[in-house]
Amino acid sequence: MEFTAIPGVGEKTAASLASLDDAERALRDGDVAALARAPGLTEGRAAAIARAAIRQQHGDDGDFLATDHTRELYDDVLGLLQARTQTTYARKRLQTLFPSAAESRIEEVRAFVGDAMDRDVDDAVLDALSGVAPLQSAPTQRVRERCLATADAERYAEAEDAYPELSIEIVEDGRDIAELARSYSTVVVLDESFAGIDVEGDVRVRPDALEHPEDIVPERLLDFFAVNRSRLKAAAEVHEAAGMDPACSLADLRDGLARVDDDGELVGDDELARLTAAVDDVDAAVSTAESVANDHLRDAIREQDVTIEGTDFLSLVEQGARVDSLLDRELADEYDEALAKAREHLVDSLSLKSGEDGPVDRLFPTDPSFPVDHREDVAARLETELGAARDQRAARLKADLATDLGDLRDPVETLVRDALELDVELAVARFARDFECVLPEFGREGFDIEGGRSPLLDVDFADVDPVDYEVSGVTLLSGVNSGGKTSTLDLVGVIVLLAHMGLPVPAERVELGVVEELHYYAKSQGTLDAGAFESTLQDFAALTEGAENRLVLVDELESITEPGASAKIIAGILEELDGQRTTAVFVSHLAGEIREAADFPVAVDGIEAVGLKDGKLQVNRSPVKDHLARSTPELIVEKLAGESGNAFYDRLLKKF
């Protein structure tokens, strides 16, 4: 796919998309999460690119939302869907649903919607979905106990690019490698020429190291699973609650996640925990062991039967008097016992195993002295050896875990994507359930709505009166103030938008034709000045050009200027539209005047008020075909004439 051919995608964005492994699939499926992983792309930008790619795929020109008010209505409809999502991903993903005149696109979405509407909406699934989000890349972290070594400058550069986590070292011979082995727990040599090298330490010759990052830096994979732990657990819960077939074994996934903490460190291995604790406790344990030896000698000296009193002897010793020969002669056995107790304490406190206690035997001087001081170099050596054992075991365990999790790396992407897509489906299912929707039928001119109810009204949906309305061609819609003319236009607009998005509509039954553009002109607030009036006329002049298949909804256009002129202007617009492939509904209080001014028989429908009750209009919300509805003033005069018996009201009523 040529990414720059997508509208709005330049060279820089195309390069970002090209860095993805599955950009073409993501563009085709509208996978916002996958696209947002491209460098520099936000989820909002990814959604816009996905929309553009889908339009291109279906040959959609993007002109369906033809007016500002139409776009506002689309935003309102989209908001109703987005309000029924649990994840940010689903809210962005729904932005890839847009009204289109391309039948292939409509049918594509309808196939998705058909499956979505069959979904059961379960609270447990919704709760689990709230924790799901697209998987993140783990930040690069330095691994300081391991390095790569090579004698080749070109491989050095390749290794630096491949392994930003590691130090890359240049070596010339075995001596250089031996020196590195004293500084690092593990040295990985990239050059086959060093095969068979015999140096002390953990040195591995891996010419294939650049092709196997999971072996060389297992931390990379573990960090990925650590940083996404909560998202993966939530996705697993979604699959179980929804009864979905997961892309991987959830038991294996949970087992792997249980072996690594949120920081990417291993957990659950007793031997590694022992070595880690030993390294952390070396200094404290050596100090305590030294105290054990000195306490034993101090007690032994106090109890000795010598020429001077034991307390005086102790005072001399503690003042630094040279008593080595005296200690050797009088306390040799006690000194040996003191060292034995110190070593035993150190082995016990650090839980050292056989083979790990070599430095312990050299930690204290064998020649009797008091107070006993440990050898710093030996203590450091003990800590180094324990640290190396810890790091080597951790590396082995990490490599083993990375091997297990490596088989899950690609499947968990699918696991999370399926959970996120379920949220999109459930948003559609919840929308259809909440507003009692059906899939519309295509195959006629205009529209025919049965039992339609607008979801945009500021009342509970259950309290919305159903509307039946059918139009083909050009029609005027008359009716009393507050009778529901504007809400009827909104209902038509909402249903046409949803139908062309491929989505279900809030009605009992809908049949309509595919239109290329939806023009919705809202009621203007007051009479327009001359410049605005001229601009409005220019909009309608452009609308009357060509023969595009359009739906035009106009609410009280007469408010743009004086009523007499408005009737003539609207009549002229209707005359132009009547000769085109256009379905139009013009709401107007001047329906009678417009019909008289037009040079063709304009259809007039009416939302009829059936009376007044307690000062409130009683209205039949469904427009009556071929009927000019009475005005509110007429109803009020009629009510007064019937109640008062005053002939004045009778005479007024005859004026209507």
Short mmCIF file of N, CA and C in Angstrom, two decimals, residues 584-646:
data_model
loop_
_atom_site.label_atom_id
_atom_site.label_comp_id
_atom_site.label_asym_id
_atom_site.label_seq_id
_atom_site.Cartn_x
_atom_site.Cartn_y
_atom_site.Cartn_z
N ALA A 584 -36.49 16.59 0.00
CA ALA A 584 -36.34 17.79 0.82
C ALA A 584 -37.55 17.95 1.73
N VAL A 585 -37.26 18.38 2.96
CA VAL A 585 -38.31 18.73 3.91
C VAL A 585 -38.00 20.13 4.43
N PHE A 586 -38.88 21.08 4.13
CA PHE A 586 -38.74 22.45 4.60
C PHE A 586 -39.78 22.71 5.67
N VAL A 587 -39.37 22.96 6.90
CA VAL A 587 -40.28 23.34 7.97
C VAL A 587 -40.60 24.82 7.82
N SER A 588 -41.88 25.17 7.83
CA SER A 588 -42.23 26.58 7.66
C SER A 588 -43.60 26.88 8.23
N HIS A 589 -43.71 28.09 8.79
CA HIS A 589 -45.02 28.60 9.20
C HIS A 589 -45.73 29.29 8.03
N LEU A 590 -45.03 29.38 6.89
CA LEU A 590 -45.60 30.05 5.72
C LEU A 590 -45.97 29.05 4.63
N ALA A 591 -46.33 27.84 5.05
CA ALA A 591 -46.59 26.80 4.06
C ALA A 591 -47.67 27.22 3.06
N GLY A 592 -48.74 27.85 3.53
CA GLY A 592 -49.79 28.28 2.62
C GLY A 592 -49.30 29.32 1.64
N GLU A 593 -48.58 30.33 2.11
CA GLU A 593 -48.06 31.37 1.24
C GLU A 593 -47.05 30.82 0.24
N ILE A 594 -46.23 29.88 0.70
CA ILE A 594 -45.22 29.29 -0.20
C ILE A 594 -45.92 28.48 -1.30
N ARG A 595 -46.91 27.74 -0.90
CA ARG A 595 -47.63 26.91 -1.88
C ARG A 595 -48.28 27.80 -2.94
N GLU A 596 -48.81 28.95 -2.53
CA GLU A 596 -49.42 29.86 -3.50
C GLU A 596 -48.40 30.50 -4.42
N ALA A 597 -47.16 30.74 -3.89
CA ALA A 597 -46.13 31.40 -4.69
C ALA A 597 -45.42 30.45 -5.64
N ALA A 598 -45.46 29.16 -5.39
CA ALA A 598 -44.73 28.19 -6.21
C ALA A 598 -45.48 27.91 -7.50
N ASP A 599 -44.71 27.61 -8.56
CA ASP A 599 -45.34 27.33 -9.85
C ASP A 599 -45.53 25.84 -10.07
N PHE A 600 -45.48 25.04 -8.98
CA PHE A 600 -45.78 23.61 -9.08
C PHE A 600 -46.51 23.22 -7.79
N PRO A 601 -47.25 22.14 -7.81
CA PRO A 601 -48.02 21.75 -6.62
C PRO A 601 -47.11 21.20 -5.52
N VAL A 602 -46.80 22.05 -4.54
CA VAL A 602 -45.91 21.65 -3.45
C VAL A 602 -46.68 20.79 -2.45
N ALA A 603 -46.10 19.65 -2.12
CA ALA A 603 -46.71 18.81 -1.09
C ALA A 603 -46.56 19.49 0.27
N VAL A 604 -47.64 19.48 1.05
CA VAL A 604 -47.62 20.09 2.39
C VAL A 604 -48.12 19.06 3.40
N ASP A 605 -47.28 18.78 4.39
CA ASP A 605 -47.67 17.89 5.48
C ASP A 605 -47.83 18.73 6.75
N GLY A 606 -48.57 18.20 7.71
CA GLY A 606 -48.82 18.99 8.91
C GLY A 606 -48.75 18.19 10.19
N ILE A 607 -48.08 18.75 11.19
CA ILE A 607 -48.12 18.21 12.55
C ILE A 607 -49.29 18.89 13.24
N GLU A 608 -50.33 18.14 13.45
CA GLU A 608 -51.61 18.71 13.85
C GLU A 608 -51.77 18.72 15.37
N ALA A 609 -52.13 19.91 15.88
CA ALA A 609 -52.52 20.01 17.28
C ALA A 609 -54.00 19.64 17.38
N VAL A 610 -54.32 18.80 18.33
CA VAL A 610 -55.70 18.34 18.46
C VAL A 610 -56.45 19.13 19.52
N GLY A 611 -55.75 20.07 20.19
CA GLY A 611 -56.43 20.91 21.16
C GLY A 611 -55.49 21.43 22.22
N LEU A 612 -56.09 22.14 23.17
CA LEU A 612 -55.35 22.69 24.31
C LEU A 612 -55.91 22.09 25.59
N LYS A 613 -55.03 21.73 26.51
CA LYS A 613 -55.47 21.19 27.78
C LYS A 613 -54.59 21.78 28.87
N ASP A 614 -55.24 22.49 29.79
CA ASP A 614 -54.50 23.15 30.88
C ASP A 614 -53.42 24.07 30.32
N GLY A 615 -53.72 24.74 29.22
CA GLY A 615 -52.79 25.68 28.63
C GLY A 615 -51.69 25.03 27.81
N LYS A 616 -51.71 23.71 27.65
CA LYS A 616 -50.68 23.01 26.90
C LYS A 616 -51.27 22.39 25.64
N LEU A 617 -50.47 22.45 24.57
CA LEU A 617 -50.91 21.87 23.30
C LEU A 617 -50.97 20.35 23.39
N GLN A 618 -52.00 19.79 22.82
CA GLN A 618 -52.11 18.35 22.64
C GLN A 618 -51.86 18.07 21.16
N VAL A 619 -50.77 17.34 20.86
CA VAL A 619 -50.29 17.25 19.48
C VAL A 619 -50.18 15.80 19.05
N ASN A 620 -50.56 15.57 17.80
CA ASN A 620 -50.27 14.30 17.14
C ASN A 620 -48.91 14.46 16.47
N ARG A 621 -47.88 13.82 17.05
CA ARG A 621 -46.50 14.07 16.63
C ARG A 621 -46.19 13.59 15.21
N SER A 622 -46.95 12.65 14.71
CA SER A 622 -46.71 12.15 13.36
C SER A 622 -47.33 13.09 12.34
N PRO A 623 -46.54 13.61 11.40
CA PRO A 623 -47.10 14.52 10.39
C PRO A 623 -48.21 13.85 9.58
N VAL A 624 -49.24 14.62 9.31
CA VAL A 624 -50.35 14.14 8.48
C VAL A 624 -50.05 14.52 7.04
N LYS A 625 -50.14 13.55 6.15
CA LYS A 625 -49.82 13.80 4.74
C LYS A 625 -50.87 14.72 4.11
N ASP A 626 -50.37 15.58 3.21
CA ASP A 626 -51.24 16.48 2.42
C ASP A 626 -52.20 17.26 3.33
N HIS A 627 -51.65 17.85 4.37
CA HIS A 627 -52.49 18.56 5.34
C HIS A 627 -51.75 19.80 5.83
N LEU A 628 -52.38 20.97 5.67
CA LEU A 628 -51.81 22.21 6.19
C LEU A 628 -52.28 22.37 7.63
N ALA A 629 -51.35 22.24 8.57
CA ALA A 629 -51.72 22.26 9.99
C ALA A 629 -52.14 23.65 10.42
N ARG A 630 -53.06 23.68 11.37
CA ARG A 630 -53.50 24.95 11.91
C ARG A 630 -52.42 25.54 12.82
N SER A 631 -52.44 26.85 12.95
CA SER A 631 -51.45 27.54 13.77
C SER A 631 -51.89 27.55 15.23
N THR A 632 -50.96 27.85 16.10
CA THR A 632 -51.26 27.96 17.53
C THR A 632 -52.27 29.07 17.81
N PRO A 633 -52.09 30.27 17.20
CA PRO A 633 -53.10 31.31 17.44
C PRO A 633 -54.50 30.87 17.08
N GLU A 634 -54.66 30.14 15.99
CA GLU A 634 -55.99 29.68 15.60
C GLU A 634 -56.58 28.78 16.68
N LEU A 635 -55.75 27.92 17.26
CA LEU A 635 -56.25 27.03 18.30
C LEU A 635 -56.68 27.80 19.53
N ILE A 636 -55.93 28.83 19.86
CA ILE A 636 -56.27 29.62 21.05
C ILE A 636 -57.57 30.37 20.83
N VAL A 637 -57.71 30.96 19.64
CA VAL A 637 -58.96 31.68 19.33
C VAL A 637 -60.13 30.71 19.35
N GLU A 638 -59.95 29.53 18.78
CA GLU A 638 -61.01 28.53 18.77
C GLU A 638 -61.41 28.15 20.18
N LYS A 639 -60.42 27.99 21.05
CA LYS A 639 -60.71 27.62 22.45
C LYS A 639 -61.50 28.72 23.14
N LEU A 640 -61.09 29.97 22.94
CA LEU A 640 -61.79 31.09 23.58
C LEU A 640 -63.21 31.23 23.04
N ALA A 641 -63.36 31.02 21.73
CA ALA A 641 -64.71 31.12 21.13
C ALA A 641 -65.64 30.08 21.73
N GLY A 642 -65.12 28.90 21.99
CA GLY A 642 -65.95 27.84 22.53
C GLY A 642 -66.26 28.02 24.00
N GLU A 643 -65.36 28.66 24.74
CA GLU A 643 -65.54 28.78 26.18
C GLU A 643 -66.32 30.04 26.60
N SER A 644 -66.09 31.15 25.87
CA SER A 644 -66.65 32.43 26.34
C SER A 644 -68.03 32.75 25.77
N GLY A 645 -68.32 32.31 24.55
CA GLY A 645 -69.57 32.68 23.90
C GLY A 645 -69.55 34.09 23.35
N ASN A 646 -68.39 34.75 23.38
CA ASN A 646 -68.25 36.12 22.87
C ASN A 646 -68.14 36.07 21.35
#
